[in-house]
Amino acid sequence: MTQTFPVEKLQALRTPFYYYDTDILRQTLDAVDTETQKYPGYHVHYAVKANANPQLLRIINQYGLGIDCVSGGEIQRALQAGFPADKIVFAGVGKSDWEIELGIDNDIFCFNVESIPELHVINQLAAAKGKQANVCFRINPDVGAHTHAHITTGLAENKFGIAMADMETVIHLAQSLPCVNYKGLHFHIGSQILQMDDFAALAHRVNQLQDRLEAQGIQTEIINVGGGLGIDYEEPLAHPVPNFRDYFATYHQLLRLRPHQTLHFELGRAIVGQCGALITRVNYVKQGAAKQFAIVDAGMTDLIRPALYGAHHRILNLTSDQPQETYDVVGPICESSDVFDKDITLPRTQRGDLLALLSAGAYGEIMASSYNCRPLPVGYLSEEL
Ligand code: LLP
């Protein structure tokens, strides 16, 4: 199934907006379900940072996924959407006290702890409530990922996680504190990763660390390998569903899970990326000295990925079938980086045409800002139009 657009219905809506094709989303979730069913003990937590649209969350929740949160606001959003608290994992290098208390009050599945000071605070806040909190330690595995420098997280130089050398120290500390339960290890090496070798490298690292722990008689229940599986931004129509088969099979073949252990994943982009498109209207076509510009009503405030990471989103003209011409597609914001793409060919484009920026379901709507006092973009689901 490829993505199609109900152009007449979209024409009637005020642009710019996000359009989510729920057939694609369901097809993606079916694929996750099929692949994880093969491996007992595998659990996927949707990384809600990718997209927290409440209607999308309801569909994701229907498939029984857990949820990965990085703030108190995300925990609240997840609970509102009906995710059970005992499927919430809570990560983040700088959790505030109120966020930790929210997690403790709701008895979430696990805190992914990133430092010794954080462990002490969780222990104190749990003690004050007469409770115990489950903790995993986020270990920095010093494994590189072949992706954009801004979204690689697992190198020793990154701010995330606890150094491998300190792993036993923090676990012993947790075991000595009364109000935290040591449950396991957490990792995340980066995002938009398409080479299975990167996940293989992480699996090997986990094996080494597990051997080290076992040699010391330390029992571990949970292994969480984070997220990061990428999507095809270049050919999204040909590849609407990511390669979940190879992804889970890589871990199954290489990561030596002990019989009593569960393996957890935190996938964001791979779940929602391809179902979403940013729909925008062409306000003007301008002939510059050296270029032809299609000036659209969406800007970097609606989709910041091209400006921030140099990311590439395929652009379709939904309303023209004229001969191809070359355009820079740019937004209306007063910033030179407010450019969606340069020197691309599109059917001859004119004022009023609708363009779709594809693969925008992840880190699109959620990263929108109101810079220039612009309204935040709305999200519509295909099944509600
Ligand atoms: N787990 C942790 C600890 C993370 O930091 C992230 C993403 C994920 C899971 C989910 O990763 P995913 O499966 O979506 O790759 N705004 C950037 C991406 C930032 C990713 C941050 N962490 C972008 O637009 O490309």
Short mmCIF file of C-alpha atoms and ligand atoms in Angstrom, two decimals:
data_model
loop_
_atom_site.label_atom_id
_atom_site.label_comp_id
_atom_site.label_asym_id
_atom_site.label_seq_id
_atom_site.Cartn_x
_atom_site.Cartn_y
_atom_site.Cartn_z
CA MET A 1 0.00 0.00 0.00
CA THR A 2 1.38 3.43 -0.85
CA GLN A 3 0.34 6.78 0.42
CA THR A 4 -2.42 8.55 -1.47
CA PHE A 5 -3.88 11.97 -0.84
CA PRO A 6 -7.59 12.92 -0.89
CA VAL A 7 -6.82 16.15 -2.69
CA GLU A 8 -10.35 17.57 -2.78
CA LYS A 9 -10.75 17.17 0.96
CA LEU A 10 -7.32 18.60 1.63
CA GLN A 11 -8.10 21.60 -0.59
CA ALA A 12 -10.88 22.60 1.77
CA LEU A 13 -8.63 22.85 4.84
CA ARG A 14 -6.63 25.83 5.99
CA THR A 15 -2.94 25.29 5.31
CA PRO A 16 -0.36 24.45 6.53
CA PHE A 17 -1.36 21.29 8.37
CA TYR A 18 -0.15 17.77 9.02
CA TYR A 19 -2.01 14.93 7.34
CA TYR A 20 -1.68 11.46 8.86
CA ASP A 21 -2.57 8.43 6.78
CA THR A 22 -3.85 5.96 9.36
CA ASP A 23 -3.77 3.07 6.88
CA ILE A 24 0.01 3.50 6.69
CA LEU A 25 0.23 3.81 10.48
CA ARG A 26 -1.79 0.62 10.98
CA GLN A 27 0.22 -1.22 8.34
CA THR A 28 3.38 -0.18 10.20
CA LEU A 29 2.01 -1.27 13.57
CA ASP A 30 0.90 -4.60 12.07
CA ALA A 31 4.46 -5.15 10.86
CA VAL A 32 5.86 -4.38 14.32
CA ASP A 33 3.36 -6.81 15.80
CA THR A 34 4.15 -9.58 13.31
CA GLU A 35 7.90 -9.30 13.84
CA THR A 36 7.86 -9.03 17.64
CA GLN A 37 5.46 -11.98 17.95
CA LYS A 38 8.33 -14.12 16.65
CA TYR A 39 10.44 -13.37 19.69
CA PRO A 40 8.91 -13.89 23.13
CA GLY A 41 10.02 -11.31 25.66
CA TYR A 42 10.41 -8.49 23.11
CA HIS A 43 8.53 -5.31 24.02
CA VAL A 44 8.30 -2.11 21.99
CA HIS A 45 7.74 1.21 23.75
CA TYR A 46 6.71 3.96 21.35
CA ALA A 47 9.02 6.99 21.76
CA VAL A 48 6.37 9.67 22.16
CA LYS A 49 8.88 12.45 21.54
CA ALA A 50 8.48 11.67 17.82
CA ASN A 51 4.81 12.64 17.77
CA ALA A 52 2.37 13.15 20.64
CA ASN A 53 -0.79 13.78 18.60
CA PRO A 54 -3.51 12.36 20.91
CA GLN A 55 -5.41 10.60 18.11
CA LEU A 56 -2.27 8.89 16.84
CA LEU A 57 -1.45 7.86 20.41
CA ARG A 58 -4.85 6.22 20.76
CA ILE A 59 -4.21 4.07 17.68
CA ILE A 60 -0.71 3.13 18.83
CA ASN A 61 -2.07 2.21 22.24
CA GLN A 62 -4.64 -0.10 20.61
CA TYR A 63 -1.74 -2.21 19.37
CA GLY A 64 -0.55 -2.83 22.93
CA LEU A 65 2.75 -0.97 22.68
CA GLY A 66 4.33 0.52 25.75
CA ILE A 67 5.59 4.08 25.75
CA ASP A 68 8.93 5.83 26.18
CA CYS A 69 8.77 9.30 27.77
CA VAL A 70 11.41 11.95 28.38
CA SER A 71 9.44 14.51 30.38
CA GLY A 72 6.58 14.88 32.81
CA GLY A 73 4.50 16.37 30.02
CA GLU A 74 5.02 13.25 27.92
CA ILE A 75 4.02 11.03 30.87
CA GLN A 76 0.81 13.04 31.27
CA ARG A 77 0.10 12.85 27.54
CA ALA A 78 0.70 9.08 27.55
CA LEU A 79 -1.62 8.51 30.52
CA GLN A 80 -4.32 10.70 28.94
CA ALA A 81 -4.11 8.59 25.79
CA GLY A 82 -4.73 5.49 27.89
CA PHE A 83 -1.26 3.91 27.99
CA PRO A 84 -0.93 1.85 31.16
CA ALA A 85 1.59 3.31 33.64
CA ASP A 86 3.29 -0.05 33.97
CA LYS A 87 4.40 0.20 30.33
CA ILE A 88 6.01 3.65 30.72
CA VAL A 89 9.78 3.97 30.63
CA PHE A 90 11.11 7.38 31.58
CA ALA A 91 14.50 8.56 30.28
CA GLY A 92 16.30 11.91 30.21
CA VAL A 93 19.55 13.40 31.51
CA GLY A 94 17.89 16.17 33.51
CA LYS A 95 14.68 14.96 35.12
CA SER A 96 13.12 17.57 37.45
CA ASP A 97 11.78 16.59 40.86
CA TRP A 98 8.12 17.02 39.88
CA GLU A 99 8.68 14.77 36.87
CA ILE A 100 10.27 12.06 39.02
CA GLU A 101 7.41 12.38 41.54
CA LEU A 102 4.87 11.99 38.75
CA GLY A 103 6.59 8.77 37.71
CA ILE A 104 6.70 7.46 41.28
CA ASP A 105 3.06 8.40 41.97
CA ASN A 106 1.98 6.45 38.89
CA ASP A 107 4.25 3.43 39.59
CA ILE A 108 5.78 3.58 36.11
CA PHE A 109 7.56 0.52 34.75
CA CYS A 110 11.05 1.95 35.00
CA PHE A 111 13.22 5.08 35.27
CA ASN A 112 16.17 5.07 32.88
CA VAL A 113 18.74 6.71 35.15
CA GLU A 114 21.59 8.69 33.67
CA SER A 115 23.75 9.71 36.67
CA ILE A 116 24.55 8.97 40.33
CA PRO A 117 23.06 12.27 41.57
CA GLU A 118 19.81 11.41 39.76
CA LEU A 119 19.75 7.98 41.43
CA HIS A 120 20.03 9.59 44.87
CA VAL A 121 17.20 12.02 44.10
CA ILE A 122 14.91 9.21 42.89
CA ASN A 123 15.72 7.24 46.05
CA GLN A 124 14.93 10.25 48.29
CA LEU A 125 11.71 11.17 46.52
CA ALA A 126 10.52 7.55 46.59
CA ALA A 127 11.40 7.29 50.29
CA ALA A 128 9.34 10.40 51.05
CA LYS A 129 6.34 8.66 49.51
CA GLY A 130 7.04 5.32 51.18
CA LYS A 131 7.53 3.73 47.76
CA GLN A 132 10.18 1.97 45.70
CA ALA A 133 11.11 2.95 42.15
CA ASN A 134 12.37 0.56 39.47
CA VAL A 135 15.55 1.77 37.78
CA CYS A 136 17.57 0.82 34.76
CA PHE A 137 20.91 2.49 34.10
CA ARG A 138 21.50 4.16 30.80
CA ILE A 139 25.00 3.05 29.87
CA ASN A 140 26.94 4.92 27.22
CA PRO A 141 28.16 2.03 25.05
CA ASP A 142 30.66 4.08 23.04
CA VAL A 143 29.18 2.71 19.83
CA GLY A 144 28.99 5.09 16.87
CA ALA A 145 26.02 5.25 14.52
CA HIS A 146 26.12 6.18 10.86
CA THR A 147 23.77 9.12 11.09
CA HIS A 148 23.72 12.90 11.51
CA ALA A 149 26.15 14.19 14.17
CA HIS A 150 23.31 15.96 16.00
CA ILE A 151 21.36 12.75 16.49
CA THR A 152 24.11 10.33 17.48
CA THR A 153 24.06 9.73 21.21
CA GLY A 154 26.09 6.64 22.08
CA LEU A 155 29.65 7.96 21.82
CA ALA A 156 31.83 8.56 24.87
CA GLU A 157 31.84 12.30 24.08
CA ASN A 158 28.02 12.59 24.21
CA LYS A 159 26.26 13.90 27.33
CA PHE A 160 24.05 10.84 27.62
CA GLY A 161 24.34 7.92 30.01
CA ILE A 162 26.83 6.52 32.48
CA ALA A 163 30.34 5.43 31.46
CA MET A 164 30.80 1.68 31.03
CA ALA A 165 33.64 1.79 33.57
CA ASP A 166 31.18 2.96 36.24
CA MET A 167 28.50 0.33 35.54
CA GLU A 168 29.20 -1.95 38.51
CA THR A 169 29.61 0.99 40.90
CA VAL A 170 26.19 2.42 40.11
CA ILE A 171 24.50 -0.97 40.27
CA HIS A 172 26.05 -1.71 43.69
CA LEU A 173 24.98 1.73 44.83
CA ALA A 174 21.39 1.08 43.71
CA GLN A 175 21.40 -2.26 45.49
CA SER A 176 22.47 -0.52 48.69
CA LEU A 177 19.73 2.14 48.56
CA PRO A 178 16.38 1.21 50.13
CA CYS A 179 13.90 2.83 47.75
CA VAL A 180 15.23 1.97 44.28
CA ASN A 181 15.21 -1.49 42.65
CA TYR A 182 17.93 -2.25 40.13
CA LYS A 183 16.21 -3.82 37.11
CA GLY A 184 18.52 -3.54 34.16
CA LEU A 185 20.48 -1.71 31.51
CA HIS A 186 19.40 0.86 28.94
CA PHE A 187 21.16 2.00 25.76
CA HIS A 188 20.42 4.25 22.79
CA ILE A 189 23.02 4.92 20.10
CA GLY A 190 21.23 7.46 17.91
CA SER A 191 18.43 8.01 15.45
CA GLN A 192 17.74 7.51 11.71
CA ILE A 193 20.02 4.45 11.59
CA LEU A 194 19.67 2.33 8.46
CA GLN A 195 22.74 0.10 8.77
CA MET A 196 21.99 -3.01 10.76
CA ASP A 197 25.73 -3.21 11.56
CA ASP A 198 25.27 -0.36 14.01
CA PHE A 199 22.63 -2.31 15.94
CA ALA A 200 24.86 -5.39 15.68
CA ALA A 201 27.69 -3.43 17.31
CA LEU A 202 25.37 -2.49 20.16
CA ALA A 203 24.27 -6.12 20.57
CA HIS A 204 27.90 -7.22 20.88
CA ARG A 205 28.55 -4.51 23.43
CA VAL A 206 25.54 -5.60 25.49
CA ASN A 207 26.87 -9.19 25.45
CA GLN A 208 30.24 -8.05 26.81
CA LEU A 209 28.65 -6.01 29.56
CA GLN A 210 26.27 -8.83 30.49
CA ASP A 211 29.18 -11.26 30.78
CA ARG A 212 30.89 -8.80 33.09
CA LEU A 213 27.83 -8.52 35.32
CA GLU A 214 27.22 -12.25 35.44
CA ALA A 215 30.82 -12.89 36.45
CA GLN A 216 30.06 -10.76 39.50
CA GLY A 217 26.77 -12.45 40.26
CA ILE A 218 24.67 -9.39 39.36
CA GLN A 219 21.16 -10.34 38.19
CA THR A 220 19.62 -8.25 35.41
CA GLU A 221 15.99 -8.53 34.30
CA ILE A 222 15.63 -5.84 31.66
CA ILE A 223 17.73 -5.00 28.64
CA ASN A 224 16.56 -1.90 26.77
CA VAL A 225 18.34 -1.15 23.49
CA GLY A 226 16.56 2.15 22.79
CA GLY A 227 15.34 3.14 19.35
CA GLY A 228 16.90 4.56 16.24
CA LEU A 229 15.63 2.49 13.32
CA GLY A 230 15.51 4.82 10.32
CA ILE A 231 13.04 5.35 7.49
CA ASP A 232 13.51 5.89 3.75
CA TYR A 233 13.31 9.65 3.25
CA GLU A 234 14.41 9.36 -0.40
CA GLU A 235 11.81 6.83 -1.61
CA PRO A 236 9.00 7.01 0.95
CA LEU A 237 6.27 5.98 -1.48
CA ALA A 238 8.16 2.79 -2.37
CA HIS A 239 9.04 2.02 1.27
CA PRO A 240 6.23 3.15 3.54
CA VAL A 241 7.09 0.52 6.20
CA PRO A 242 10.60 0.31 7.69
CA ASN A 243 12.63 -2.88 7.75
CA PHE A 244 11.42 -4.24 11.08
CA ARG A 245 12.20 -7.80 10.06
CA ASP A 246 15.96 -7.26 9.81
CA TYR A 247 15.96 -4.95 12.79
CA PHE A 248 14.48 -7.41 15.27
CA ALA A 249 16.24 -10.38 13.63
CA THR A 250 19.61 -8.63 14.14
CA TYR A 251 19.02 -8.42 17.87
CA HIS A 252 17.60 -11.94 17.99
CA GLN A 253 20.63 -13.40 16.25
CA LEU A 254 23.28 -11.43 18.08
CA LEU A 255 22.11 -10.35 21.52
CA ARG A 256 22.33 -13.22 24.00
CA LEU A 257 19.22 -12.71 26.08
CA ARG A 258 19.06 -14.83 29.24
CA PRO A 259 15.89 -16.93 29.69
CA HIS A 260 14.44 -14.73 32.44
CA GLN A 261 15.18 -11.45 30.64
CA THR A 262 12.97 -9.18 28.54
CA LEU A 263 14.29 -7.06 25.67
CA HIS A 264 12.83 -3.58 25.28
CA PHE A 265 12.88 -1.19 22.32
CA GLU A 266 12.05 2.52 22.11
CA LEU A 267 11.06 3.20 18.52
CA GLY A 268 9.76 6.59 17.48
CA ARG A 269 10.53 7.58 13.90
CA ALA A 270 10.09 4.07 12.50
CA ILE A 271 6.52 3.95 13.79
CA VAL A 272 5.11 7.35 12.83
CA GLY A 273 7.56 8.82 10.30
CA GLN A 274 6.07 7.63 7.04
CA CYS A 275 2.38 8.10 7.87
CA GLY A 276 2.64 11.90 8.10
CA ALA A 277 2.96 14.64 5.50
CA LEU A 278 3.05 18.40 5.89
CA ILE A 279 0.55 19.92 3.47
CA THR A 280 1.24 23.45 2.37
CA ARG A 281 -0.11 25.87 -0.21
CA VAL A 282 1.99 27.80 -2.72
CA ASN A 283 1.54 31.50 -2.04
CA TYR A 284 3.80 32.83 -4.78
CA VAL A 285 6.08 31.68 -7.55
CA LYS A 286 8.91 34.16 -7.89
CA GLN A 287 11.54 34.40 -10.61
CA GLY A 288 14.81 35.36 -8.90
CA ALA A 289 18.01 36.46 -10.66
CA ALA A 290 19.30 32.90 -10.82
CA LYS A 291 16.46 30.79 -9.45
CA GLN A 292 12.78 30.11 -9.47
CA PHE A 293 11.23 30.03 -6.00
CA ALA A 294 8.04 28.35 -4.91
CA ILE A 295 7.16 30.29 -1.76
CA VAL A 296 4.84 28.22 0.41
CA ASP A 297 2.81 29.00 3.51
CA ALA A 298 4.61 26.41 5.70
CA GLY A 299 7.95 27.32 7.15
CA MET A 300 10.67 26.07 9.43
CA THR A 301 8.29 26.77 12.31
CA ASP A 302 6.09 23.92 11.04
CA LEU A 303 8.88 21.51 10.02
CA ILE A 304 12.30 22.41 11.35
CA ARG A 305 14.22 19.28 10.27
CA PRO A 306 15.62 20.68 6.98
CA ALA A 307 16.84 23.88 8.68
CA LEU A 308 18.18 22.15 11.78
CA TYR A 309 19.74 18.97 10.41
CA GLY A 310 19.90 19.52 6.66
CA ALA A 311 17.26 16.80 6.48
CA HIS A 312 15.60 15.98 3.20
CA HIS A 313 11.85 15.52 2.76
CA ARG A 314 10.50 14.55 -0.65
CA ILE A 315 8.05 17.11 -2.00
CA LEU A 316 5.07 16.37 -4.24
CA ASN A 317 2.83 18.84 -6.02
CA LEU A 318 -0.61 17.32 -5.44
CA THR A 319 -2.48 19.60 -7.82
CA SER A 320 -0.38 19.95 -10.97
CA ASP A 321 0.51 17.52 -13.74
CA GLN A 322 2.22 20.08 -15.95
CA PRO A 323 5.74 19.58 -17.40
CA GLN A 324 8.59 19.58 -14.87
CA GLU A 325 10.43 22.74 -13.88
CA THR A 326 13.14 23.47 -11.33
CA TYR A 327 12.37 25.22 -8.02
CA ASP A 328 13.73 26.11 -4.63
CA VAL A 329 10.86 25.48 -2.22
CA VAL A 330 11.04 28.05 0.56
CA GLY A 331 8.93 29.21 3.49
CA PRO A 332 7.82 32.68 4.59
CA ILE A 333 9.96 32.97 7.76
CA CYS A 334 12.56 35.74 8.01
CA GLU A 335 15.52 33.33 8.17
CA SER A 336 17.80 32.29 5.32
CA SER A 337 17.64 28.70 6.55
CA ASP A 338 13.88 28.60 5.96
CA VAL A 339 14.33 26.47 2.86
CA PHE A 340 12.71 23.06 2.37
CA ASP A 341 14.62 22.02 -0.73
CA LYS A 342 16.76 23.48 -3.50
CA ASP A 343 16.87 22.84 -7.25
CA ILE A 344 14.19 20.18 -7.25
CA THR A 345 11.95 19.40 -10.17
CA LEU A 346 8.21 19.68 -9.71
CA PRO A 347 5.35 19.84 -12.19
CA ARG A 348 4.93 23.50 -13.18
CA THR A 349 3.74 25.12 -9.99
CA GLN A 350 1.49 28.09 -9.47
CA ARG A 351 -0.17 30.09 -6.71
CA GLY A 352 -2.75 27.97 -4.91
CA ASP A 353 -1.15 24.59 -5.62
CA LEU A 354 -0.95 22.13 -2.74
CA LEU A 355 2.43 20.59 -1.94
CA ALA A 356 3.04 17.61 0.33
CA LEU A 357 6.32 17.26 2.26
CA LEU A 358 6.54 13.53 2.85
CA SER A 359 7.94 11.46 5.73
CA ALA A 360 7.06 14.20 8.19
CA GLY A 361 5.18 12.12 10.78
CA ALA A 362 8.13 11.97 13.18
CA TYR A 363 9.72 15.08 14.72
CA GLY A 364 7.50 17.31 12.57
CA GLU A 365 4.34 18.55 14.30
CA ILE A 366 5.89 17.96 17.74
CA MET A 367 8.88 20.23 17.01
CA ALA A 368 6.76 23.07 15.61
CA SER A 369 7.18 26.50 17.17
CA SER A 370 5.25 29.75 17.11
CA TYR A 371 8.24 31.88 16.07
CA ASN A 372 7.02 34.96 14.15
CA CYS A 373 3.77 34.54 16.18
CA ARG A 374 2.64 31.90 13.73
CA PRO A 375 -0.15 29.54 14.74
CA LEU A 376 0.94 25.97 15.43
CA PRO A 377 0.03 23.55 12.63
CA VAL A 378 -2.99 21.30 13.17
CA GLY A 379 -2.89 17.53 12.56
CA TYR A 380 -5.70 15.71 10.67
CA LEU A 381 -6.12 11.96 10.42
CA SER A 382 -7.16 10.47 7.08
CA GLU A 383 -10.00 8.59 8.74
CA GLU A 384 -11.59 11.76 10.14
CA LEU A 385 -11.76 13.68 6.83
N1 LLP B 1 15.16 6.47 23.06
C1 LLP B 1 15.94 7.52 23.39
C2 LLP B 1 16.66 7.49 24.65
C3 LLP B 1 16.05 8.62 22.51
O1 LLP B 1 16.83 9.64 22.84
C4 LLP B 1 15.34 8.60 21.29
C5 LLP B 1 15.41 9.74 20.36
C6 LLP B 1 14.54 7.49 20.99
C7 LLP B 1 14.49 6.44 21.90
C8 LLP B 1 13.73 7.39 19.73
O2 LLP B 1 14.56 7.37 18.62
P1 LLP B 1 13.96 7.04 17.16
O3 LLP B 1 13.47 5.60 17.19
O4 LLP B 1 12.85 7.98 16.89
O5 LLP B 1 15.10 7.23 16.25
N2 LLP B 1 14.64 15.40 16.24
C9 LLP B 1 15.55 14.48 15.57
C10 LLP B 1 15.60 13.13 16.24
C11 LLP B 1 15.98 13.19 17.70
C12 LLP B 1 15.97 11.86 18.38
C13 LLP B 1 16.12 12.01 19.86
N3 LLP B 1 16.08 10.79 20.61
C14 LLP B 1 15.11 14.37 14.10
O6 LLP B 1 14.18 15.07 13.69
O7 LLP B 1 15.72 13.63 13.33
#
